[in-house]
Coordinates of C-alpha atoms in Angstrom, one line a residue:
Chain A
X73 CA -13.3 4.1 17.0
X74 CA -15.6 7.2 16.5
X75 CA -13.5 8.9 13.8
X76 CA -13.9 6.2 11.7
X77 CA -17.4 5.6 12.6
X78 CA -18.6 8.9 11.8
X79 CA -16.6 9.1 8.3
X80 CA -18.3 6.0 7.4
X81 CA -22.1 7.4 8.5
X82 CA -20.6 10.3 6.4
X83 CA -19.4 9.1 3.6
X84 CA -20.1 4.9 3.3
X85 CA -21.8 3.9 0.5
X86 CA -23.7 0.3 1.3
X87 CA -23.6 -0.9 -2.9
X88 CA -25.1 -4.1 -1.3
X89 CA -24.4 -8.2 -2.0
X90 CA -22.4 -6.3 1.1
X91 CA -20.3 -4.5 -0.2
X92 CA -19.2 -1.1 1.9
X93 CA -18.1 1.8 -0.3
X94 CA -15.5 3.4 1.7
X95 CA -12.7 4.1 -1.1
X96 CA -12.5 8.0 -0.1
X97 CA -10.7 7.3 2.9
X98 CA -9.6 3.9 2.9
X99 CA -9.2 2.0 -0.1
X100 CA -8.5 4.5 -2.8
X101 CA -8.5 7.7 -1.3
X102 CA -6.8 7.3 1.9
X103 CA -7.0 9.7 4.6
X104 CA -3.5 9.3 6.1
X105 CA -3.9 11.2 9.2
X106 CA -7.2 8.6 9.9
X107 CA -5.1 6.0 9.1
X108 CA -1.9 6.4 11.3
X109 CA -5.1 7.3 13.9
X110 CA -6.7 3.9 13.4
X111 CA -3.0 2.1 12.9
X112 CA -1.8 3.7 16.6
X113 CA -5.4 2.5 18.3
X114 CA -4.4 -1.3 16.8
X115 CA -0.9 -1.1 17.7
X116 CA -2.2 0.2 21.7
X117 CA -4.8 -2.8 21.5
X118 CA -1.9 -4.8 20.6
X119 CA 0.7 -3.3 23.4
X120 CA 2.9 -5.4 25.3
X121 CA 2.8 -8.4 23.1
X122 CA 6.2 -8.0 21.9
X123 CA 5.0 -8.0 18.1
X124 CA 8.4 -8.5 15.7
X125 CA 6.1 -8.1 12.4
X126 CA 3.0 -7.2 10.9
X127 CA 1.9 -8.8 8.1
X128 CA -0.7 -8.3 5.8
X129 CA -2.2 -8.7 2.3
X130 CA -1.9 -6.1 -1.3
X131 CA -3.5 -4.0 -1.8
X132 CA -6.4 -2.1 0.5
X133 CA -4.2 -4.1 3.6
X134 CA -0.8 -1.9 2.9
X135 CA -2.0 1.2 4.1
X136 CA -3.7 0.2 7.5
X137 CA -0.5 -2.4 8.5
X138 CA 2.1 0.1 7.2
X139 CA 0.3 2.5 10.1
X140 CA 0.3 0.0 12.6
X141 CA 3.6 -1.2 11.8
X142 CA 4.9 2.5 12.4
X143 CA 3.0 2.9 15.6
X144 CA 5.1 -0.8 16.9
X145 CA 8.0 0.3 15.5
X146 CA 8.4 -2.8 13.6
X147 CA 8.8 -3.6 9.7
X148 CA 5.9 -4.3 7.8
X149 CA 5.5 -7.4 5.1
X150 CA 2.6 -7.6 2.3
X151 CA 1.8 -10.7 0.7
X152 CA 1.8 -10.2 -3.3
X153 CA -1.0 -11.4 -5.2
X154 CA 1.4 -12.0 -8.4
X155 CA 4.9 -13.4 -7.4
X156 CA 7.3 -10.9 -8.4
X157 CA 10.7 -11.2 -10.4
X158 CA 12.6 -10.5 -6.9
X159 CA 11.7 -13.3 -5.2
X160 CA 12.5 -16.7 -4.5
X161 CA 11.9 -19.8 -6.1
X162 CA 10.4 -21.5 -3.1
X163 CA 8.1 -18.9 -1.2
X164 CA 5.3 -19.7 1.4
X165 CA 2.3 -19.5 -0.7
X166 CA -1.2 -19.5 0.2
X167 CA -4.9 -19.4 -1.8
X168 CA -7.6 -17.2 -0.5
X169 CA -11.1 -17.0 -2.6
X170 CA -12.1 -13.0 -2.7
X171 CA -15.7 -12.1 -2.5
X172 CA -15.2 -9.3 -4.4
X173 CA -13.1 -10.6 -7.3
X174 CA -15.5 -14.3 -7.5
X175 CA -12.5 -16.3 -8.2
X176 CA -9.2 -17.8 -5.7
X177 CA -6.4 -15.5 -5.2
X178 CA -2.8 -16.2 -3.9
X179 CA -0.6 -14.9 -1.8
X180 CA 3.3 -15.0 -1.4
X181 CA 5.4 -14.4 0.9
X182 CA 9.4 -14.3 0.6
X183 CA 10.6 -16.7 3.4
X184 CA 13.9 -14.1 3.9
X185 CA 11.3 -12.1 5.6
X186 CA 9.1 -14.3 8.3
X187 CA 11.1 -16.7 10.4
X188 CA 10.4 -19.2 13.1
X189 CA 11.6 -15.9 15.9
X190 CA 8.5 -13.9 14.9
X191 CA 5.8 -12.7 16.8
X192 CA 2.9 -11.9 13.8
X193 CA 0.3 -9.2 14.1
X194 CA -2.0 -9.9 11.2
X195 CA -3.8 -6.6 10.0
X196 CA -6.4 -5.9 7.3
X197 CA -8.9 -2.7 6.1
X198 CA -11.5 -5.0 6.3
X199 CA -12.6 -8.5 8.8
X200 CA -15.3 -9.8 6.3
X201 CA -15.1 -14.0 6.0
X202 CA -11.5 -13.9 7.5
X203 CA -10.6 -16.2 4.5
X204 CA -7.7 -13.4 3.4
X205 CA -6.9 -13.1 7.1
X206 CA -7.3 -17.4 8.2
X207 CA -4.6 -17.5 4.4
X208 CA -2.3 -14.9 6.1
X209 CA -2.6 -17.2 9.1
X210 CA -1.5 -20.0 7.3
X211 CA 1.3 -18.5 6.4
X212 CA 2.1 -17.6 9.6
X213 CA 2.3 -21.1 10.4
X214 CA 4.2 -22.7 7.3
X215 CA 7.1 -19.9 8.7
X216 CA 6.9 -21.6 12.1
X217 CA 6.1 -17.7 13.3
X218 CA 4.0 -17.4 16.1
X219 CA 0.6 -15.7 15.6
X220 CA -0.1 -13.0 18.4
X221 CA -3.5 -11.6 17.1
X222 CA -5.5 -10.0 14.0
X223 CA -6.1 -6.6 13.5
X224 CA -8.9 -4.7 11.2
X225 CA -10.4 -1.2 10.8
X226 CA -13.8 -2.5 9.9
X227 CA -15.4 -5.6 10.8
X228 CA -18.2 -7.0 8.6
X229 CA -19.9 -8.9 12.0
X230 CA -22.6 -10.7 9.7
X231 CA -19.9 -12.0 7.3
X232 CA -18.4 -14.7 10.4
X233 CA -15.1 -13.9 10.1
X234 CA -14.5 -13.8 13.5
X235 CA -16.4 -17.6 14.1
X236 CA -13.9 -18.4 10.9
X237 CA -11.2 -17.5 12.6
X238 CA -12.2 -18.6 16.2
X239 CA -10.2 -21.7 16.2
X240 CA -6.7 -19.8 16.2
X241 CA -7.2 -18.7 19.8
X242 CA -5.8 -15.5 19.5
X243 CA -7.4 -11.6 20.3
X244 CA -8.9 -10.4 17.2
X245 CA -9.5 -6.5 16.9
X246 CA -11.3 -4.5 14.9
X247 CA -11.8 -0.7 15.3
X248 CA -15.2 -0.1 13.8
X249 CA -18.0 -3.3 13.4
X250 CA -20.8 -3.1 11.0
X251 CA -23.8 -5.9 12.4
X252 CA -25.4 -5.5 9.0
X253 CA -25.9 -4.2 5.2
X254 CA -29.4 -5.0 5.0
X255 CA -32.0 -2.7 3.2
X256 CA -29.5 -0.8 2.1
X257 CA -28.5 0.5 5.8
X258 CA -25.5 0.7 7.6
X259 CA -25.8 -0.6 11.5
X260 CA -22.7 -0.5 13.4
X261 CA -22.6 -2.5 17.2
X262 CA -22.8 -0.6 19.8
Chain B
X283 CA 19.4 10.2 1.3
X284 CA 22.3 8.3 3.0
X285 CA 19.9 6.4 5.2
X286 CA 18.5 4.8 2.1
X287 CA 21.8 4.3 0.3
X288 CA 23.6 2.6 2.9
X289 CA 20.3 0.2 3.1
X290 CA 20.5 -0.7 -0.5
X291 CA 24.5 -1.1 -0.4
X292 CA 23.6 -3.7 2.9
X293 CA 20.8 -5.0 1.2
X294 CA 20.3 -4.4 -2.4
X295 CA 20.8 -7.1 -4.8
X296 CA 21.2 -6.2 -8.5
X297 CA 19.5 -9.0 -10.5
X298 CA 20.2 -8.1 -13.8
X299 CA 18.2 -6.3 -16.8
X300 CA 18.3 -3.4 -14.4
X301 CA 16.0 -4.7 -11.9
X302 CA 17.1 -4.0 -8.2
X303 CA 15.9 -6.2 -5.1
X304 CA 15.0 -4.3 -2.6
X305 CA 11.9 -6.2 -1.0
X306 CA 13.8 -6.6 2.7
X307 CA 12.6 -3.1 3.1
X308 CA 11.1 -1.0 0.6
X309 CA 8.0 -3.1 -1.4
X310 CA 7.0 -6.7 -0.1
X311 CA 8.4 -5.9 3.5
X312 CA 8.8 -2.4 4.4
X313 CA 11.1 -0.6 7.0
X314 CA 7.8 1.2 8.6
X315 CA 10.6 4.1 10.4
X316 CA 12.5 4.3 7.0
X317 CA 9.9 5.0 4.8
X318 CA 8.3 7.3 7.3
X319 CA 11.8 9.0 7.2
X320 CA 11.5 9.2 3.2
X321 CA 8.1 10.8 3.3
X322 CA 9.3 13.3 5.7
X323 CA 12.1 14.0 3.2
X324 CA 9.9 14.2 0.3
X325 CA 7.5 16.4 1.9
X326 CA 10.4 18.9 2.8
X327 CA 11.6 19.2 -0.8
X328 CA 8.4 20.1 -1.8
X329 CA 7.2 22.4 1.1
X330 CA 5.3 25.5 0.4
X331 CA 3.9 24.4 -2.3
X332 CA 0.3 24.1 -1.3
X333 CA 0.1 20.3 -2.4
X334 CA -4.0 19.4 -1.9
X335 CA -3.1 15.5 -2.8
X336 CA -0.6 12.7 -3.4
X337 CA -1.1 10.8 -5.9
X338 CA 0.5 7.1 -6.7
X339 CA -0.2 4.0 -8.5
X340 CA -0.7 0.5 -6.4
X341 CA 1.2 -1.5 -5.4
X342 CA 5.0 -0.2 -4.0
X343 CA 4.0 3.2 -4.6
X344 CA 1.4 3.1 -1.7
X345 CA 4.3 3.0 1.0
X346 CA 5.8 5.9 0.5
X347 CA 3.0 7.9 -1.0
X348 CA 0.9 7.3 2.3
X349 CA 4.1 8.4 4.3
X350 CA 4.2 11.5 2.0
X351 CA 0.8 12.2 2.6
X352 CA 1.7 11.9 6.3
X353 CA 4.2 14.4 6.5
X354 CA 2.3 16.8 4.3
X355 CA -1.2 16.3 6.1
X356 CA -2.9 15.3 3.0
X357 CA -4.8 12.6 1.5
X358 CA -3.1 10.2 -0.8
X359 CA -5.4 8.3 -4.0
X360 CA -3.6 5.3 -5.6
X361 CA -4.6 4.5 -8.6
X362 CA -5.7 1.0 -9.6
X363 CA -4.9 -1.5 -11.7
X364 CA -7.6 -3.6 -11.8
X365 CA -11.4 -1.6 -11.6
X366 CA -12.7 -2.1 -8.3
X367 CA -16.5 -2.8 -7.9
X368 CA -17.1 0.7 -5.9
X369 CA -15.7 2.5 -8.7
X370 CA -18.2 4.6 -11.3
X371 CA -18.7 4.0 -14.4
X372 CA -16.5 6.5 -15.5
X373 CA -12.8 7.3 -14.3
X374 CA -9.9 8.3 -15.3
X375 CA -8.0 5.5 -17.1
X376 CA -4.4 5.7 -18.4
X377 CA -2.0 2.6 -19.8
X378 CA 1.5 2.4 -18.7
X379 CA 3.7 -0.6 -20.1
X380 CA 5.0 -2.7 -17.4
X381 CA 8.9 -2.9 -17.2
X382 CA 8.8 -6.2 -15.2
X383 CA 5.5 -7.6 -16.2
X384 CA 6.4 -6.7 -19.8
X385 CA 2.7 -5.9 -20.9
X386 CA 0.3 -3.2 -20.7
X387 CA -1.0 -2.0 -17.1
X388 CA -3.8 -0.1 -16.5
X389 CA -4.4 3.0 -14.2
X390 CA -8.0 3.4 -12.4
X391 CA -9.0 6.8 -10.9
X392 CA -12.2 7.9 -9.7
X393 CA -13.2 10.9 -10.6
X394 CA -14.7 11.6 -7.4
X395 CA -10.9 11.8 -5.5
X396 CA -9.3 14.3 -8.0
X397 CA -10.7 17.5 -8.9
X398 CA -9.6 21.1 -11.1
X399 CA -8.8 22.4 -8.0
X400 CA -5.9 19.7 -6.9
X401 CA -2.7 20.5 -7.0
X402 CA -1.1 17.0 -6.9
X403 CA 2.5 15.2 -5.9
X404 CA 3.1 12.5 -7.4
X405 CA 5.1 9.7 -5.5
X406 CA 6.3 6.5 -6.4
X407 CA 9.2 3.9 -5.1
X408 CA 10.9 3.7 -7.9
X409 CA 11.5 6.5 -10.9
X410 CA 12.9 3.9 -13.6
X411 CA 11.9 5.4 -17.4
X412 CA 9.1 7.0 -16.1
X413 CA 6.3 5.3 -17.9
X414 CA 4.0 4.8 -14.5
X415 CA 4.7 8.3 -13.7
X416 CA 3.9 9.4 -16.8
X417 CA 0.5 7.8 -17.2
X418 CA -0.3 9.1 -14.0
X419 CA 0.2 12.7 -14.8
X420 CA -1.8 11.9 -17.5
X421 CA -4.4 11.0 -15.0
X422 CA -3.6 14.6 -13.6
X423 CA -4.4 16.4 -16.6
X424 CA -7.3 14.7 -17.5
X425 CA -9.1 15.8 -14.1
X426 CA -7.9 19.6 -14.7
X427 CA -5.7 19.1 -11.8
X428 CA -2.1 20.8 -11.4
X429 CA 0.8 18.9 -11.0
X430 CA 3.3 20.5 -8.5
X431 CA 6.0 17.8 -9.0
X432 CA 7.3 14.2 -8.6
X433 CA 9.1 12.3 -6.1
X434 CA 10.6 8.8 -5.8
X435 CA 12.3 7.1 -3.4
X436 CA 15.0 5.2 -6.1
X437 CA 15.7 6.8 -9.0
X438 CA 17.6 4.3 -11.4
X439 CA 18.7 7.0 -13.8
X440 CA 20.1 5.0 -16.6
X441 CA 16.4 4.3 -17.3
X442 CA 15.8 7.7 -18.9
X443 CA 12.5 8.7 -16.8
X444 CA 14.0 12.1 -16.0
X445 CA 14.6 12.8 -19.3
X446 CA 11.6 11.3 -20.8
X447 CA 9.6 13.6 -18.2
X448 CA 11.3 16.9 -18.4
X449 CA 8.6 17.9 -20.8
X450 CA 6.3 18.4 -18.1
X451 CA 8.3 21.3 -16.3
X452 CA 8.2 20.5 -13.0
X453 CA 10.6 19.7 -9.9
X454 CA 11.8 15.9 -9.8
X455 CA 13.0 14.6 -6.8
X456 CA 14.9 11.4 -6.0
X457 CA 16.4 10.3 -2.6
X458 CA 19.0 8.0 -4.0
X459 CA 20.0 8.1 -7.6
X460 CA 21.5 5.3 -9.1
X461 CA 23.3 5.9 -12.0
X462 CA 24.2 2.3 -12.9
X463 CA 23.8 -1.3 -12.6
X464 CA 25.9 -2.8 -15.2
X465 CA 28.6 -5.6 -14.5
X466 CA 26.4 -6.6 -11.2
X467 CA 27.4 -3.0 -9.5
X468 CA 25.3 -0.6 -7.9
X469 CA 26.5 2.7 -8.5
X470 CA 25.3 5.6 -6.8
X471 CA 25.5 9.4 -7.9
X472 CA 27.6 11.5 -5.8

């Protein structure tokens, strides 16, 4: 997707250890016309799949699913990181480690709000490892939901996310992929 | 906003201590058409008022915020609670105490995304005693900014925030007011 290849040539900031600076129009800042732009391209590439949900992850993923989710017509869900007072005793629950943070995180997920009738889109700002995504997944599968494909604004190609996630057989999407951080650059596929 | 109100009379559950469960649709998953709907509604009430930025704190904040930002074709910055890696050495940093974490939280904002010459909205889901909102106004006049106003989706205005923010002079906005939740009830202003 151009738009967003061009705001990251613009504005990116490769901090390296791979790490992709992009938090004045995705993860802090958000541009919210680019990001209704990037959530309607996912939800075309997803078209015709009868998606029932889109689920995603706090924090950076709310932003890119909520768009998406719009663009379907379809509710949203985030997994919380800390399990709030408002839900359930017994909640699907998940562990994830972040690169960013060095440590495991969790993930929760009310079971009032995925059920064995859904068809999941899983959708994220960033397809680095996939281990946030593969934990989504997961959770996907203690619901009994059935997976219909993965979804991300930027791909991190030289992180494997994609050959992590290979095995669930489903179309994995990402609007803009970076091939590598090295030397301080940014190169994006063609 | 009747839309809103007859969703929280369907699905609202009052838990006690004043804390409402709204999570089937508003922050862990989220009506995508409603909260689009919201944002449309809280960018009219403030229409005109040459808003540069939204501003919200993560995490339930960033639905509605991002669909404010929508509707008023500008950026939205949440602020953060923990200090992301890609964030300077230097931000903006305000403390709020958490009504349902009951401890400190802290606010994260790069100076980069707010400048003197913003004049900010800010937006959260939920204007309870006004703590969040306050610290991030805070954040507001510490980057020079001008804050235009504040809108929430819920106001639960037994809480106080309206009063404990009337200092700042500026329009207040809520879409559904409660004005209690004792005895289990959820009563609505007229």
């Amino acid at each position: 997707m151009q738009l967003i290849r061009e705001r990251i040539r613009s504005e990116g900031r490769n901090l390296g250890q791979g790490i992709l600076k992009v938090d004045t129009f995705i993860n802090h800042q958000v541009d919210a016309g680019l990001m209704m732009a990037a959530g309607e391209e996912l939800a075309r590439r997803f078209q015709g799949r009868g998606i029932t949900k889109v689920l995603t992850a706090e924090i950076s993923g709310i932003a890119p699913a909520l768009a998406t989710a719009l663009a379907l017509n379809v509710p949203v869900v985030y997994a919380r990181k800390v399990k709030p007072v408002t839900m359930p005793e017994e909640t699907f629950r998940e562990t994830a480690p972040s690169h960013t943070k060095g440590r495991l995180v969790e993930l929760f997920v009310s079971p009032e709000m995925v059920s064995a009738a859904d068809r999941i889109l899983v959708v994220d700002d960033f397809l680095a490892s996939g281990q946030t995504i593969a934990a989504l997944i997961r959770i996907v599968a203690q619901a009994g939901a059935t997976l219909v494909g993965v979804g991300a604004v930027i791909e991190k190609s030289f992180e494997g996310g994609r050959q992590a996630l290979a095995g669930y057989d489903v179309p994995i999407e990402a609007l803009v992929t970076i091939r590598s951080m090295d030397g301080g650059q940014i190169e994006f596929e063609d």
